[in-house]
Coordinates of C-alpha atoms and ligand atoms in Angstrom, one line a residue:
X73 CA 84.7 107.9 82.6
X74 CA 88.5 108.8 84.0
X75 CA 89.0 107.0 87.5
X76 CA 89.4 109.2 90.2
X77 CA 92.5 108.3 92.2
X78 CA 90.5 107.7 95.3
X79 CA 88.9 104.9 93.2
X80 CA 92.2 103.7 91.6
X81 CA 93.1 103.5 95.0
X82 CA 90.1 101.4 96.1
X83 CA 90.5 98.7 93.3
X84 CA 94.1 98.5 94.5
X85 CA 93.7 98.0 98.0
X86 CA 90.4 95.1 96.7
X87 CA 93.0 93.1 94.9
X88 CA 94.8 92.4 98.2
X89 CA 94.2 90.4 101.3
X90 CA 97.1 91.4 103.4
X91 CA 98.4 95.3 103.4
X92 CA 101.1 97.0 104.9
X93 CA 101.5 101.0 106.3
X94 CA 103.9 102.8 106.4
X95 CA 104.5 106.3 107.0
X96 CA 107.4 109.3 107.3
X97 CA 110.1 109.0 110.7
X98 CA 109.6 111.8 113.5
X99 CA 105.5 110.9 113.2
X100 CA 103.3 113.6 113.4
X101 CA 99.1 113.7 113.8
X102 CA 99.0 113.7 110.2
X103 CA 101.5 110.9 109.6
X104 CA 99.9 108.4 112.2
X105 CA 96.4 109.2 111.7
X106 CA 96.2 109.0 108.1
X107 CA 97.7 105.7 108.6
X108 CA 96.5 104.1 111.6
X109 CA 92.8 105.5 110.5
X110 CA 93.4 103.7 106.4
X111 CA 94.8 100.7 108.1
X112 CA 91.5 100.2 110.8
X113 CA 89.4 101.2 107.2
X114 CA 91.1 98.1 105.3
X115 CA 90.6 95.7 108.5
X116 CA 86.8 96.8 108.3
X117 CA 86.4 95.2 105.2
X118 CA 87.8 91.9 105.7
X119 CA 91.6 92.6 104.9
X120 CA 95.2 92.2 107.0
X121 CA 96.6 94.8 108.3
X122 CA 100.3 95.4 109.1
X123 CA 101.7 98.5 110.8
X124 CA 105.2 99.3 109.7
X125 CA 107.3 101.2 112.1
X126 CA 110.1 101.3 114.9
X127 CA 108.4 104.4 116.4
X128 CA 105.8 104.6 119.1
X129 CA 102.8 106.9 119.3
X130 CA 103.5 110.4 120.1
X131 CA 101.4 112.3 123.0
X132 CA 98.8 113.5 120.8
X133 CA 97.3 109.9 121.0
X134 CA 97.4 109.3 124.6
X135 CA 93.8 109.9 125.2
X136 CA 93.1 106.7 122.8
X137 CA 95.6 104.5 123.0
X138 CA 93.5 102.0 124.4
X139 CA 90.8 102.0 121.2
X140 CA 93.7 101.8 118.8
X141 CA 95.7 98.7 120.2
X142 CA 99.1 100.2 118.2
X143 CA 101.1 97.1 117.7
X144 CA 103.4 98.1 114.7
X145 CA 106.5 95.7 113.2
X146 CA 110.1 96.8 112.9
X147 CA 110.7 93.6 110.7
X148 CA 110.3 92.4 107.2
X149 CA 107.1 90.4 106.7
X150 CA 105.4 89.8 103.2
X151 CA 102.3 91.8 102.5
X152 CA 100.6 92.1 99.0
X153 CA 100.0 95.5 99.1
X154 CA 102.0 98.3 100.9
X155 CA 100.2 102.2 101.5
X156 CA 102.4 104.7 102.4
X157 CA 100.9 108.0 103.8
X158 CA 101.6 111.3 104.1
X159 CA 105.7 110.8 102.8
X160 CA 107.3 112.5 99.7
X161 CA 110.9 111.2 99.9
X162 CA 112.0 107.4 100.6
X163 CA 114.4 108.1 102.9
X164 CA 111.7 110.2 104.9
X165 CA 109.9 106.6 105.6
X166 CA 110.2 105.4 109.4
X167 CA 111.6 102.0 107.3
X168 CA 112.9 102.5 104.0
X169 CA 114.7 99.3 104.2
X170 CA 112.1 97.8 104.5
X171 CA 110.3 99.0 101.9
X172 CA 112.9 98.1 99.2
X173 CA 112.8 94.4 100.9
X174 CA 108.8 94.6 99.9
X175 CA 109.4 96.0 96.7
X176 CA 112.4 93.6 96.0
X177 CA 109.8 90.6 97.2
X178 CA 107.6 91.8 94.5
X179 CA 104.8 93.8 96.6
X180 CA 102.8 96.5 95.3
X181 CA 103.6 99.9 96.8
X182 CA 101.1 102.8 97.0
X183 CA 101.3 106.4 98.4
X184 CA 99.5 109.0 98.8
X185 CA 100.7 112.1 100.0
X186 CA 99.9 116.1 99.9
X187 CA 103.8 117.1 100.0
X188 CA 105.5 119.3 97.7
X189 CA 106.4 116.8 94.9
X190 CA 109.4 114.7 94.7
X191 CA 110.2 111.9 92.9
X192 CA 108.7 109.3 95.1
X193 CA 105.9 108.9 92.5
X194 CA 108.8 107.4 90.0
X195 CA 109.6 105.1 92.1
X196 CA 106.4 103.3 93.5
X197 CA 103.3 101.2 91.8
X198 CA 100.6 104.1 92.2
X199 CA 101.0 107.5 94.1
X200 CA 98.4 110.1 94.3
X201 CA 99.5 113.2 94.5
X202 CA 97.1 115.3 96.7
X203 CA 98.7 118.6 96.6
X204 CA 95.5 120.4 96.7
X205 CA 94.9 119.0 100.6
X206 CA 95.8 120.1 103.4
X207 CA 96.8 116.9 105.2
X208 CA 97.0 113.4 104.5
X209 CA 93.5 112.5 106.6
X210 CA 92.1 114.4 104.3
X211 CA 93.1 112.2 101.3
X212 CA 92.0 109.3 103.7
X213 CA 88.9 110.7 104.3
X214 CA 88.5 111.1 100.4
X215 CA 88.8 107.2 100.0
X216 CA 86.2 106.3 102.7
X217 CA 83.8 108.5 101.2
X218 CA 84.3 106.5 97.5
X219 CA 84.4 103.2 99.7
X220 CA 80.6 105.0 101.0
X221 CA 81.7 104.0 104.3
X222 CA 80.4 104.7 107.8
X223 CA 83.0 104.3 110.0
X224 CA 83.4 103.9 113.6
X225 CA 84.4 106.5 116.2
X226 CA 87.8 105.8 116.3
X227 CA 88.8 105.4 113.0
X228 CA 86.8 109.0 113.1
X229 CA 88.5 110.8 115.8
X230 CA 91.7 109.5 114.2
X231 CA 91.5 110.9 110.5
X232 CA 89.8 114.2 112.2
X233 CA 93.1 114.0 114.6
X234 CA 95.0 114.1 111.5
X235 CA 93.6 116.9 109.9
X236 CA 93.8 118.9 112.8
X237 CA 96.8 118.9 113.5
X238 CA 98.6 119.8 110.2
X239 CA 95.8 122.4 109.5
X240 CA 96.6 124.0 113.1
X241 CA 92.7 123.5 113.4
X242 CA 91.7 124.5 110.3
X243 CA 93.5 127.8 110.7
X244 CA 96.8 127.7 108.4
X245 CA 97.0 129.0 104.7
X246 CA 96.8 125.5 103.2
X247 CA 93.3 124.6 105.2
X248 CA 90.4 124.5 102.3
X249 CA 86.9 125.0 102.4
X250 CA 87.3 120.9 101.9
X251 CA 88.7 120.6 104.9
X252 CA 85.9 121.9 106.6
X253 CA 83.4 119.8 104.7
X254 CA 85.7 116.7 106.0
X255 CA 85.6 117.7 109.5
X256 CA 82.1 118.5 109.4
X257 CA 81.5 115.4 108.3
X258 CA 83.8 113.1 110.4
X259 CA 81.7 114.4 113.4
X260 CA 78.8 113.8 112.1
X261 CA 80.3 109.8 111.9
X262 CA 81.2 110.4 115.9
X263 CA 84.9 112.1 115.6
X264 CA 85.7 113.3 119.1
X265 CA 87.1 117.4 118.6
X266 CA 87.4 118.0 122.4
X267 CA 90.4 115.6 123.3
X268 CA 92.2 116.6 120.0
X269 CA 92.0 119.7 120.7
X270 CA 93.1 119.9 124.7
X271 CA 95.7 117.0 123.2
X272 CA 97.1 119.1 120.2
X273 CA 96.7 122.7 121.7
X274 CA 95.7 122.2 125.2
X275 CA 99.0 123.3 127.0
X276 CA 102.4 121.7 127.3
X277 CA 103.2 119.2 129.9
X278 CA 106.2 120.5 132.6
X279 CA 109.1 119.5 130.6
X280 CA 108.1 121.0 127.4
X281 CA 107.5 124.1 129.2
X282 CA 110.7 124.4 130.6
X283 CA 112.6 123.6 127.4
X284 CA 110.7 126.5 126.1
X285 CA 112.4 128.7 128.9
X286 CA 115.4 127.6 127.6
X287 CA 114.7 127.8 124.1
X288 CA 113.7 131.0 124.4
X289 CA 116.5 132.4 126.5
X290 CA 118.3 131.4 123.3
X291 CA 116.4 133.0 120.8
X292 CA 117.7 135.2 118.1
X293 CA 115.9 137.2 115.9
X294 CA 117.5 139.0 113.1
X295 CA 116.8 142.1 111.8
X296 CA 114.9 141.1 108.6
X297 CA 113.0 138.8 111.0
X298 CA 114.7 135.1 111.2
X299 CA 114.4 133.7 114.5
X300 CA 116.8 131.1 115.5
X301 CA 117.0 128.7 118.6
X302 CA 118.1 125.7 119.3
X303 CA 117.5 122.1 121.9
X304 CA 120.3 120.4 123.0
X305 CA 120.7 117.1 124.0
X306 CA 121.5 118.0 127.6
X307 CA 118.5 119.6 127.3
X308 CA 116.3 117.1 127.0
X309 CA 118.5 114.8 129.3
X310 CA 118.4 117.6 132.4
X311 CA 113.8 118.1 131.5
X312 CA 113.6 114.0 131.1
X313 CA 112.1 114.8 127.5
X314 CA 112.4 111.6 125.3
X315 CA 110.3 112.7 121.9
X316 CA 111.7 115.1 119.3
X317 CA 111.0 118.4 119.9
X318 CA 111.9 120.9 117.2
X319 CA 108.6 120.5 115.6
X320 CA 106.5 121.7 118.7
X321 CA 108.7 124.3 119.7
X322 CA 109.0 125.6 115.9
X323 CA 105.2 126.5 116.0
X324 CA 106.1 127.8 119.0
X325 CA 108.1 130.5 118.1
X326 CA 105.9 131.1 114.8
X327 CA 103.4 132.8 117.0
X328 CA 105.8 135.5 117.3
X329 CA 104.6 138.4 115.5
X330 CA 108.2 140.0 114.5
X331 CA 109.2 136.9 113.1
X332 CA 109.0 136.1 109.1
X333 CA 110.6 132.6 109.8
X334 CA 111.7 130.3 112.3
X335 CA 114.4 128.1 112.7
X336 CA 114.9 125.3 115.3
X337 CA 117.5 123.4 115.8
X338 CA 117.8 120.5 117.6
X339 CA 121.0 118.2 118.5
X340 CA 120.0 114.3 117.5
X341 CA 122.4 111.9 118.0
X342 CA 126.0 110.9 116.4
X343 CA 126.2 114.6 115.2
X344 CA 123.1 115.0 113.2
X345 CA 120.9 118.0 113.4
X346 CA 117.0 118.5 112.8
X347 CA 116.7 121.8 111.5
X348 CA 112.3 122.5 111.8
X349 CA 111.3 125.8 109.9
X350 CA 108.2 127.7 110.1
X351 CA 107.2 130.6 107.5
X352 CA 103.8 131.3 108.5
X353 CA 104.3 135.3 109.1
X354 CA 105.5 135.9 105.4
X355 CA 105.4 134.2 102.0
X356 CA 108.7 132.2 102.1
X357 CA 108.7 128.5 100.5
X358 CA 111.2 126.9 103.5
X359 CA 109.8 123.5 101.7
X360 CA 111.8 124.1 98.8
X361 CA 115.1 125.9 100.7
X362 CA 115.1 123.0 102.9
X363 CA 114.7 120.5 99.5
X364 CA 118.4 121.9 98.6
X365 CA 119.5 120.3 101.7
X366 CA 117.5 116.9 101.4
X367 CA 114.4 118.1 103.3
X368 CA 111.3 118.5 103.0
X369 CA 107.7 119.6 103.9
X370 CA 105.2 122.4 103.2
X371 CA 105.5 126.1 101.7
X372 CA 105.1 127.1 105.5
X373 CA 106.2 124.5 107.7
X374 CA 109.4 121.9 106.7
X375 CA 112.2 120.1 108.4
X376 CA 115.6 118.6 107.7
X377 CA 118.4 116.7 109.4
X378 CA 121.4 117.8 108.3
X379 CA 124.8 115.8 108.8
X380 CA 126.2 118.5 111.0
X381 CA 126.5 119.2 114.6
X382 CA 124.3 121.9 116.3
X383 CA 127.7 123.5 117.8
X384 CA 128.7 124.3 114.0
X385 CA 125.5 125.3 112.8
X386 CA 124.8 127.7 116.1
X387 CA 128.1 129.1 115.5
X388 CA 127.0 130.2 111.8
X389 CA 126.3 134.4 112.4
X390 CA 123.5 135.8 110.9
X391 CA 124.1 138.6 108.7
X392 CA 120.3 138.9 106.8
Ligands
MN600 MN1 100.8 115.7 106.5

């Protein structure tokens, strides 16, 4: 009988004691709760776990930060066996020199993702292309039900934390009936919804609100229905705002119902620009426009940082 890659998976994460994580920069739900939920799977059963990454939780977590004890690495340390979750691209990873140092040193490299493919799956020991799900918890999920697992509330609430989040609670085009099953499940094993959801959905703090004043004082929406905004620096220097915005703001503005797609843009440092798009009011692939440029994501919802500063790119007139 064919291995499943849930099971190749399995065997691979077996043959080692110690094993790294790693997922994409600007961390979503998805990103950290596929990985932070795999890694407290693997330290059930006896192994190591190492957290990769130079980025700290975003707000989504607050309510458990204590249960998870986040302790990540932003240095090289040997591990036998490196997972990365939820990334299509090597450059997209919070440390991709780090992961050639691993590679280099001779350890095994894994992903599994539910991108639109690239060629990450050249480049790595096993990658499981989950293009069918609709998040990366998901595909996590999938592995502690071939592991027959029973896991613990935390590890729970953060793989259901994951899928909510990049299924916009089981609402967006991508969501499965699957996903439902999952989530159905993961509370049966003690998930928490409540908190995700108030955390996720549950209103903005101050700042965020008043950068969405701004943003939208900004807004333009052209006449086929692009809308356009953008976040400044200043911006988030005048609202004290220290995480990356775009992202939020972008689902944001995809609530608007004259809108076909959104673009944000927001000003990063030394002249770069994250560019988030949204497409959920029309059939548009902004995965694969923003793939031209580097990017990447899904059919509805992707992001890119493009080498260009936001006074440029604002200046650019719309003529669609
Ligand atoms: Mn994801």
């Amino acid at each position: 009988m064919e291995k499943n890659s849930a099971q190749e998976l399995v065997e691979l994460i077996d043959s080692a004691q110690t094993i790294g994580f790693m997922t994409h920069s600007d961390g979503d739900g998805d990103a950290f709760g596929s990985m932070l939920g795999l890694a407290r799977i693997v330290e059930t059963i006896g192994k190591k776990a190492v957290i990769f990454s130079n980025e700290s939780l975003i707000h989504f977590f607050d309510f458990m930060t204590d249960e998870i004890k986040y302790q990540p690495t932003s240095e090289y340390q040997p591990v036998d066996l490196l997972i990365v979750t939820d990334v299509s691209q090597i450059p997209r990873l919070t440390m991709p020199e780090v992961f050639e140092k691993l590679q280099k040193e001779g350890c095994k490299t894994a992903v599994i993702d539910h991108h639109q493919a690239s060629d990450i799956g050249d480049k790595v020991d096993f990658y499981w292309h989950g293009n069918d799900y609709a998040s990366a918890a998901e595909m996590v999920f999938a592995i502690t039900q071939q592991m027959q697992l029973k896991l613990d509330r935390t590890t729970a609430t953060l793989i259901l934390l994951g899928i909510e989040s990049d299924t916009l609670s089981l609402q967006n085009e991508t969501t499965k009936p699957e996903s439902f099953l999952a989530v159905a499940e993961l509370l049966r094993q003690g998930a928490r919804l409540q908190p995700i959801i108030e955390s996720i959905f549950g209103g903005q703090p101050i700042p965020m609100v008043r950068l969405l004043g701004r943003v939208l004082d900004r807004l333009k929406l052209s006449k086929s229905g692009i809308g356009v905004s953008y976040i400044t620096l200043q911006d988030k220097v005048d609202l004290g705002l220290s995480e990356k915005a775009s992202s939020g703001v972008a689902n944001f503005l995809d609530q608007m119902k004259e809108a076909k797609v959104v673009m944000v843009l927001e000003e990063l440092s030394d002249g770069i620009t994250k560019v988030s798009m949204r497409s959920n009011g029309c059939s548009a692939d902004v995965a694969r426009l923003v793939g031209y440029f580097g990017g990447g994501g899904h059919k509805n919802a992707a992001g890119v940082k493009l080498p260009v500063p936001l006074q440029d790119l604002i200046n650019i007139k719309l003529v669609v």
